[in-house]
Every structure is written in structure tokens, then in C-alpha cells.
C-alpha positions as a Python dict, from the first residue, in 0.01 Angstrom:
ca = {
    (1, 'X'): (0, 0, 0),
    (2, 'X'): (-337, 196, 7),
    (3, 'X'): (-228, 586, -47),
    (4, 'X'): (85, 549, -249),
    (5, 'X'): (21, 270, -465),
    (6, 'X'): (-353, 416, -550),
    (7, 'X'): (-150, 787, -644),
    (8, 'X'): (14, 635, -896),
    (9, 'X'): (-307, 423, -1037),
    (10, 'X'): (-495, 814, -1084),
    (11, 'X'): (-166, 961, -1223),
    (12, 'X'): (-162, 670, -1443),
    (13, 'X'): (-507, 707, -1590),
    (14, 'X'): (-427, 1088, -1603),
    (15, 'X'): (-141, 1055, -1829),
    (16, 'X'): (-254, 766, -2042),
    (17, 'X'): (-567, 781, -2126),
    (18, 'X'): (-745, 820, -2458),
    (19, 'X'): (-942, 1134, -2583),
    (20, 'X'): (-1299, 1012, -2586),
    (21, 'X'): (-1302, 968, -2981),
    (22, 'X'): (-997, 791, -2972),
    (23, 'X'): (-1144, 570, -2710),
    (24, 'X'): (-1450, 538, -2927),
    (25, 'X'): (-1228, 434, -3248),
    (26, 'X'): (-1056, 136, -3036),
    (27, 'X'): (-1399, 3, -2884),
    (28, 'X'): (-1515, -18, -3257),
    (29, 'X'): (-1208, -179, -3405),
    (30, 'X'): (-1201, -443, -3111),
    (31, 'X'): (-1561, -489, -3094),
    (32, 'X'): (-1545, -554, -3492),
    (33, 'X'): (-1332, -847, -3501),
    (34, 'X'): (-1560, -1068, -3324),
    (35, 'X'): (-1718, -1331, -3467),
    (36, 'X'): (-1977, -1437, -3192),
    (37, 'X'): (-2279, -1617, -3446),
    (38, 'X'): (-2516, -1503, -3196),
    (39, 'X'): (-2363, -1593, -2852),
    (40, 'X'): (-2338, -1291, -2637),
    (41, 'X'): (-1985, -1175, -2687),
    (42, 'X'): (-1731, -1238, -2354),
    (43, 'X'): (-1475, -988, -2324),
    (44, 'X'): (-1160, -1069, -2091),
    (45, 'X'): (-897, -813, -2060),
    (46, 'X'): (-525, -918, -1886),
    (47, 'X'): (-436, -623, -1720),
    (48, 'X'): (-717, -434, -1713),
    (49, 'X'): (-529, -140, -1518),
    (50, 'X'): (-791, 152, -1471),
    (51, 'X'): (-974, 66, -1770),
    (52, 'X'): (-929, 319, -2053),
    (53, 'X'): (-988, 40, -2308),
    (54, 'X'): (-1268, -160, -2109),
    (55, 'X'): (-1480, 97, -2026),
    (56, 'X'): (-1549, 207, -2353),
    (57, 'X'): (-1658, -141, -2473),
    (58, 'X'): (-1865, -192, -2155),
    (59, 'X'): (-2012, 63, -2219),
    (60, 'X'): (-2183, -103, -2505),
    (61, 'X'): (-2292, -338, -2314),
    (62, 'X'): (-2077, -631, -2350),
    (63, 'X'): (-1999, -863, -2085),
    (64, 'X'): (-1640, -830, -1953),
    (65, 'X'): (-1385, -969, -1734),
    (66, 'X'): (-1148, -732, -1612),
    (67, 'X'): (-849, -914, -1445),
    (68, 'X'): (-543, -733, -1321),
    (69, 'X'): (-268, -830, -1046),
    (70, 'X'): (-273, -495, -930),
    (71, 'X'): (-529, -363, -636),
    (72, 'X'): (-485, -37, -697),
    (73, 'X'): (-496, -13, -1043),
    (74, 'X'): (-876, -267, -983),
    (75, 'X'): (-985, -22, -710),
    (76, 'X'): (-973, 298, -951),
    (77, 'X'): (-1159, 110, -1226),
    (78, 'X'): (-1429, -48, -1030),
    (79, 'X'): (-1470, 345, -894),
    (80, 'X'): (-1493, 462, -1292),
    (81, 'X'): (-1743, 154, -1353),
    (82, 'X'): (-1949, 190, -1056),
    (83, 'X'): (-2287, 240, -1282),
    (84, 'X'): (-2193, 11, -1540),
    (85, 'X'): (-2065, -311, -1346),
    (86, 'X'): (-2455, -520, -1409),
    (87, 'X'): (-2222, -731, -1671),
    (88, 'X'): (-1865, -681, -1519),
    (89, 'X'): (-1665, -965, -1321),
    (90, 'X'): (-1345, -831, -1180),
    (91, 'X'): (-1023, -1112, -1141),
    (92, 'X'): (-797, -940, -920),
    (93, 'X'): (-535, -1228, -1085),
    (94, 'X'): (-220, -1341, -1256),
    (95, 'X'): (-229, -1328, -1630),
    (96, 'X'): (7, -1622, -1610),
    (97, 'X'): (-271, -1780, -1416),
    (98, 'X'): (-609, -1727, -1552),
    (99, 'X'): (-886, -1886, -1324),
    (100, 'X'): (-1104, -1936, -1597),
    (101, 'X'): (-1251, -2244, -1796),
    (102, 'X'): (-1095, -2329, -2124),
    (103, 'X'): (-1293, -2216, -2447),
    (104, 'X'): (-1502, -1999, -2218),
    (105, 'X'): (-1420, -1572, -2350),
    (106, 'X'): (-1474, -1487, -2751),
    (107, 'X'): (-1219, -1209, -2720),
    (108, 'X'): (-895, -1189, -2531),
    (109, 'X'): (-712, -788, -2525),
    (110, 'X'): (-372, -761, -2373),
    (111, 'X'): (-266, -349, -2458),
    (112, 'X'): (109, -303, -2349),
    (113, 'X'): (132, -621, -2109),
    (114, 'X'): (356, -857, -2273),
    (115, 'X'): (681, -636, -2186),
    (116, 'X'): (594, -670, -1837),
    (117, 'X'): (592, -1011, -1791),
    (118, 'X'): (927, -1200, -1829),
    (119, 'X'): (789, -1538, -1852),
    (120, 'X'): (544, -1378, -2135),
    (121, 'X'): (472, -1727, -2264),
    (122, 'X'): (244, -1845, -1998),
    (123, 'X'): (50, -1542, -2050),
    (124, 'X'): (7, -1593, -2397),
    (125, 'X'): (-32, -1962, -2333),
    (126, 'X'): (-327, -1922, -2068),
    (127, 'X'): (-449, -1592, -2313),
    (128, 'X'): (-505, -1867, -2619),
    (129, 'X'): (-627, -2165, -2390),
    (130, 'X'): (-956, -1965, -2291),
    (131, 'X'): (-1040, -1831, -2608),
    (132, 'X'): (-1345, -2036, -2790),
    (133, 'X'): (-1270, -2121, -3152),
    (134, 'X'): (-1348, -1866, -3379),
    (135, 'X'): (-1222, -1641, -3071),
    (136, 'X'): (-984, -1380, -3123),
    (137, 'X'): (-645, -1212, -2968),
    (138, 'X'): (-641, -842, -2986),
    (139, 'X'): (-278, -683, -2870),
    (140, 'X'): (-310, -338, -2870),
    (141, 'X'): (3, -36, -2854),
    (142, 'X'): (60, 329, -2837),
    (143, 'X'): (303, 486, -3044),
    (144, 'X'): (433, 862, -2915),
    (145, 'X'): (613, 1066, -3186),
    (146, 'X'): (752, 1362, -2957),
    (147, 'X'): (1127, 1511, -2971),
    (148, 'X'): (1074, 1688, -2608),
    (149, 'X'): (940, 1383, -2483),
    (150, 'X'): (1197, 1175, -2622),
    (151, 'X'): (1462, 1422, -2468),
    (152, 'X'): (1334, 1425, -2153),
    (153, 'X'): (1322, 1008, -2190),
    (154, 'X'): (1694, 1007, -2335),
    (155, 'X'): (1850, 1261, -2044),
    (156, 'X'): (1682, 1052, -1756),
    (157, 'X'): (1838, 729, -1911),
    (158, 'X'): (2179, 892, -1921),
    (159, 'X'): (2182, 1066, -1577),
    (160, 'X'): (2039, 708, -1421),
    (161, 'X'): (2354, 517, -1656),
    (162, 'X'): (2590, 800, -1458),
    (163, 'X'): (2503, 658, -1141),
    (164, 'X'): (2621, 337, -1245),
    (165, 'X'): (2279, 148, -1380),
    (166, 'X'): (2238, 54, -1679),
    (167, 'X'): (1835, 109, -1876),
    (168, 'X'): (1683, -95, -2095),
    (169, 'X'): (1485, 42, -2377),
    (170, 'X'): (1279, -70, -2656),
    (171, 'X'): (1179, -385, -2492),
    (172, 'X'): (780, -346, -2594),
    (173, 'X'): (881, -357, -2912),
    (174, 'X'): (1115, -627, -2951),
    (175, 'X'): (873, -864, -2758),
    (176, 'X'): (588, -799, -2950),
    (177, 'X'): (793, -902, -3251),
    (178, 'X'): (855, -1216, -3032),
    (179, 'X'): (491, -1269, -2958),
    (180, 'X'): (382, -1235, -3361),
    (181, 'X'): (675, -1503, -3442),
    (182, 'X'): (546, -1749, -3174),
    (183, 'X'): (196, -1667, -3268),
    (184, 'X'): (348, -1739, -3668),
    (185, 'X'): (476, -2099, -3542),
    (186, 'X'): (129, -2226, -3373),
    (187, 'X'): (-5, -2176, -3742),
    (188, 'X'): (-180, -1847, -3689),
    (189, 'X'): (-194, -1513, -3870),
    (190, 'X'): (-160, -1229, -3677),
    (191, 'X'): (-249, -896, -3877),
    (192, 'X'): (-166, -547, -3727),
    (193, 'X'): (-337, -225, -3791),
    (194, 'X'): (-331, 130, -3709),
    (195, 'X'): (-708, 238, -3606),
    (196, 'X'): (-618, 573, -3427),
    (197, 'X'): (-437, 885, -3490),
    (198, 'X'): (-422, 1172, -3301),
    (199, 'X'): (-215, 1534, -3119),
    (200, 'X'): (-231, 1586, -2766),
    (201, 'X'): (-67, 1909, -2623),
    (202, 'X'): (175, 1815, -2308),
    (203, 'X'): (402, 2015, -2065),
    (204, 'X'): (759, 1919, -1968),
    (205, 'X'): (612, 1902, -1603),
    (206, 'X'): (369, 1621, -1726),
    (207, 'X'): (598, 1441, -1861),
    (208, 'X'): (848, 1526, -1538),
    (209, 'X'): (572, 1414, -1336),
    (210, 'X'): (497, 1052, -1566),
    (211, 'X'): (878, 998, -1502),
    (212, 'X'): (862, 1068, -1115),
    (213, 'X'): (571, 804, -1090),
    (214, 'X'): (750, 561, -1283),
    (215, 'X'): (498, 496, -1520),
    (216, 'X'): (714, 393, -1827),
    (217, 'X'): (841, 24, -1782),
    (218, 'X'): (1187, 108, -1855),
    (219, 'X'): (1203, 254, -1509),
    (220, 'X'): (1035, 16, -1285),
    (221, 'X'): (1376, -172, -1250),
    (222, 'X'): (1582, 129, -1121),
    (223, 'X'): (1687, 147, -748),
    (224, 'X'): (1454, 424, -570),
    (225, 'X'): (1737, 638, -435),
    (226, 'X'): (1941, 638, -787),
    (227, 'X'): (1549, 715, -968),
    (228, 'X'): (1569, 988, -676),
    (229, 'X'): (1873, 1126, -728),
    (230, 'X'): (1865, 1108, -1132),
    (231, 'X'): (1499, 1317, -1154),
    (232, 'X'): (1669, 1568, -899),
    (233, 'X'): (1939, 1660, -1207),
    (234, 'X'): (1638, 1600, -1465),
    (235, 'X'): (1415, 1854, -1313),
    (236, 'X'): (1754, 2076, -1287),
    (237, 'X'): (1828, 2012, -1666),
    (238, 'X'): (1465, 2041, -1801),
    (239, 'X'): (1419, 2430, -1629),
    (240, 'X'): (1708, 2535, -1844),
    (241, 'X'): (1633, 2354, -2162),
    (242, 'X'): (1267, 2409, -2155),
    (243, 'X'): (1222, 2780, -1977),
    (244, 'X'): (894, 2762, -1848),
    (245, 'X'): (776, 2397, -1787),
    (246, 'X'): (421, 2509, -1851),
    (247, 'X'): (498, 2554, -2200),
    (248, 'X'): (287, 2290, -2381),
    (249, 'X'): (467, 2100, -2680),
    (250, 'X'): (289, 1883, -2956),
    (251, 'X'): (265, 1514, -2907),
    (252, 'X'): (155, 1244, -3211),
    (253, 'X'): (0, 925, -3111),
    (254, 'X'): (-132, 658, -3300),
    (255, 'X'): (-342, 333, -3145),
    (256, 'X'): (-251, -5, -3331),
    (257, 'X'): (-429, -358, -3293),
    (258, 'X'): (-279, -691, -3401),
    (259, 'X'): (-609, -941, -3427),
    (260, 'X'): (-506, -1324, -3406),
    (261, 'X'): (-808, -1528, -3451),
    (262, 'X'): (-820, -1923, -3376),
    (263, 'X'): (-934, -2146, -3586),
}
């Protein structure tokens, strides 16, 4: 595992993660939808990865769980929450699984997870069975408006689809739709939000690089020597479309948070 698997963790958290006032701006959005009537508030997060949501709320000192299947995604967080782990419990876990106790977190945050799991319904399942009343579900997305990036996106699809495999896109989106309409037929009322917008400047090598490390879902599926063999062309194609791969282009991203709270 070790080397590899912990490269892509730090390119991960390189690539994703929020500017600090963003960050800031999704601590106090989740951190406002509790309803705790003075219990100390329990945050558990399913997939934790390397914590660019928890650590901002941890930092304010509530307790958290941080569970994640992932061991190298858990060893880069516990290194970024080394002085702030006094109220921290790490689940290196299943989210399908949760070993917890039911009615035992006040807030459960899932932030781009159901996509990844094709059995989603446990997830949610376990998600709602250890929430107290009162407790609430906070799904969280990232939206990127970018036509380079989007190119970039569009061209590795097409060169991968040459070799013969097909790519499926746009399944975040269509299963968070699914998740709202099951959420809709146990009776509850799931309201979405925007709480974040903001630009970030990015290179065509960045987002070369976020394609080599595979760290878009839609290209987790794709045989490693056709991945290979497709960002050999893409590199190719993006030094004559782009020029200088240096050359930073705008990127606008908004946060958004869906808060289901039980009754």
C-alpha cells in the first residue's frame, strides 16, 4: 500500500481542499443546524478522507468521529489533527457498517460519498440509525464551473471511450437526487442550500495531474493500462491546446448542504 496509496491521499487534499474562509463558511453552516438542548454536540463524519471538512469543526472544539475505509486517506488526517485529537475518535470502518450504538451522534456529514458506494442504501440506512432524534443529516457537494477543466474532463473521456471503455458521468448527481427522494418517502424534508462561493486560479498541469491520480470517481473504474495509455494522448493534446500548461485559468466553485433533520 504504504507509498502509493498515501501519494494520492496528499495529492488529494492538495487539489480539493477549501480556502480557509470557505472552510470557515461550511463549519458554520454545519455547526448551525444542530439542535443539541445542551448535550455536547457528537459529530460523525462517513468518509472522513483527510479531513478538509472535520478539521475545521474540530477545531471548535466539538467532539468528532472521523470514520473512513481508507488507511491512507486516516493516516494523513490524524497527521493534520495531531494537536487537536483530545476529542477525536478515528473508525478506520465501512460506512455500510457503522460500529456505533443507535441514537448515539447529533450530526451525521457524508460530502461526496454516496456516488461511491453502490449499495448507497445501507449507508444511508446505518447514517439515519445512529442519529439521536432531533439529529440531523448534512450531505454536502462541490460544484466546479470551468470550460478548461471541463475540456480537459470531456477529451480524457473520449480518448479512454477510443480504447474501447465506456465512462460514466454525472453519477453524483443523479444519486443525490436518489438519496433526497428516498429521504422524501421515510417522511422527511430534506432542504439544500448553497453556503459558499468562491474563484480559485488552476493550471492545466493541476488538473493533468488530478486526472493522473484518479481522483474524480468517474475514473476509478478504468483499466490502469487504458487510464495509462489515454493520459499519454491527453498530456499530448493539452500542450497544443493550452501552450504553456503553467498558464493559470479561472475556476468557480460553490459549497452546497442539504440538512435532513429527524424527528
Amino acid at each position: 500500500m504504504g507509498y502509493t496509496l498515501t501519494r494520492v491521499a496528499y495529492a488529494y487534499d492538495r487539489l480539493r481542499a477549501h480556502p480557509p474562509e470557505v472552510a470557515g463558511q461550511i463549519a458554520t453552516a454545519m455547526a448551525g443546524a444542530l439542535q443539541t438542548r445542551g448535550e455536547e454536540a457528537v459529530f460523525l463524519e462517513l468518509g472522513v478522507g483527510t479531513g478538509r471538512i472535520a478539521l475545521p469543526l474540530i477545531a471548535r472544539g466539538y467532539r468528532y468521529i472521523a470514520l473512513d475505509h481508507d488507511p491512507a486517506m486516516l493516516e494523513v488526517f490524524r497527521q493534520k489533527a495531531a494537536g487537536v485529537m483530545r476529542k477525536v475518535q478515528v473508525l478506520e470502518a465501512d460506512a455500510r457498517k457503522v460500529p456505533l450504538p443507535d441514537e448515539s451522534v447529533h450530526a451525521v456529514i457524508a460530502v461526496h460519498l454516496w456516488h461511491l458506494l453502490p449499495d448507497w442504501p445501507k449507508a444511508l440506512a446505518e447514517a439515519l440509525r445512529v442519529l439521536k432524534p432531533g439529529g440531523v443529516l448534512l450531505e454536502g457537494w462541490d460544484r466546479v464551473v470551468s470550460e478548461e477543466e471541463w475540456a480537459l474532463q470531456e477529451k480524457w473521456r473520449a480518448l479512454v471511450e477510443e480504447e474501447g471503455f465506456p465512462v460514466e458521468r454525472g453519477l453524483h448527481q443523479r444519486r443525490l437526487k436518489e438519496v433526497e427522494e428516498a429521504l422524501r418517502r421515510l417522511g422527511l424534508r430534506p432542504k439544500a442550500r448553497q453556503v459558499a462561493l468562491w474563484r480559485e486560479e488552476r493550471t492545466p498541469r493541476e488538473s493533468l495531474e488530478a486526472l493522473q491520480e484518479r481522483l474524480y470517481s468517474f475514473t476509478q473504474r478504468v483499466p490502469q493500462e487504458t487510464h495509462e495509455r489515454a493520459m499519454a494522448r491527453l498530456w499530448t493534446w493539452a500542450e497544443g491546446t493550452f501552450g504553456d500548461l503553467d498558464r493559470p485559468f479561472t475556476v468557480e466553485k460553490s459549497f452546497h448542504l442539504r440538512v435532513t433533520r429527524l424527528g
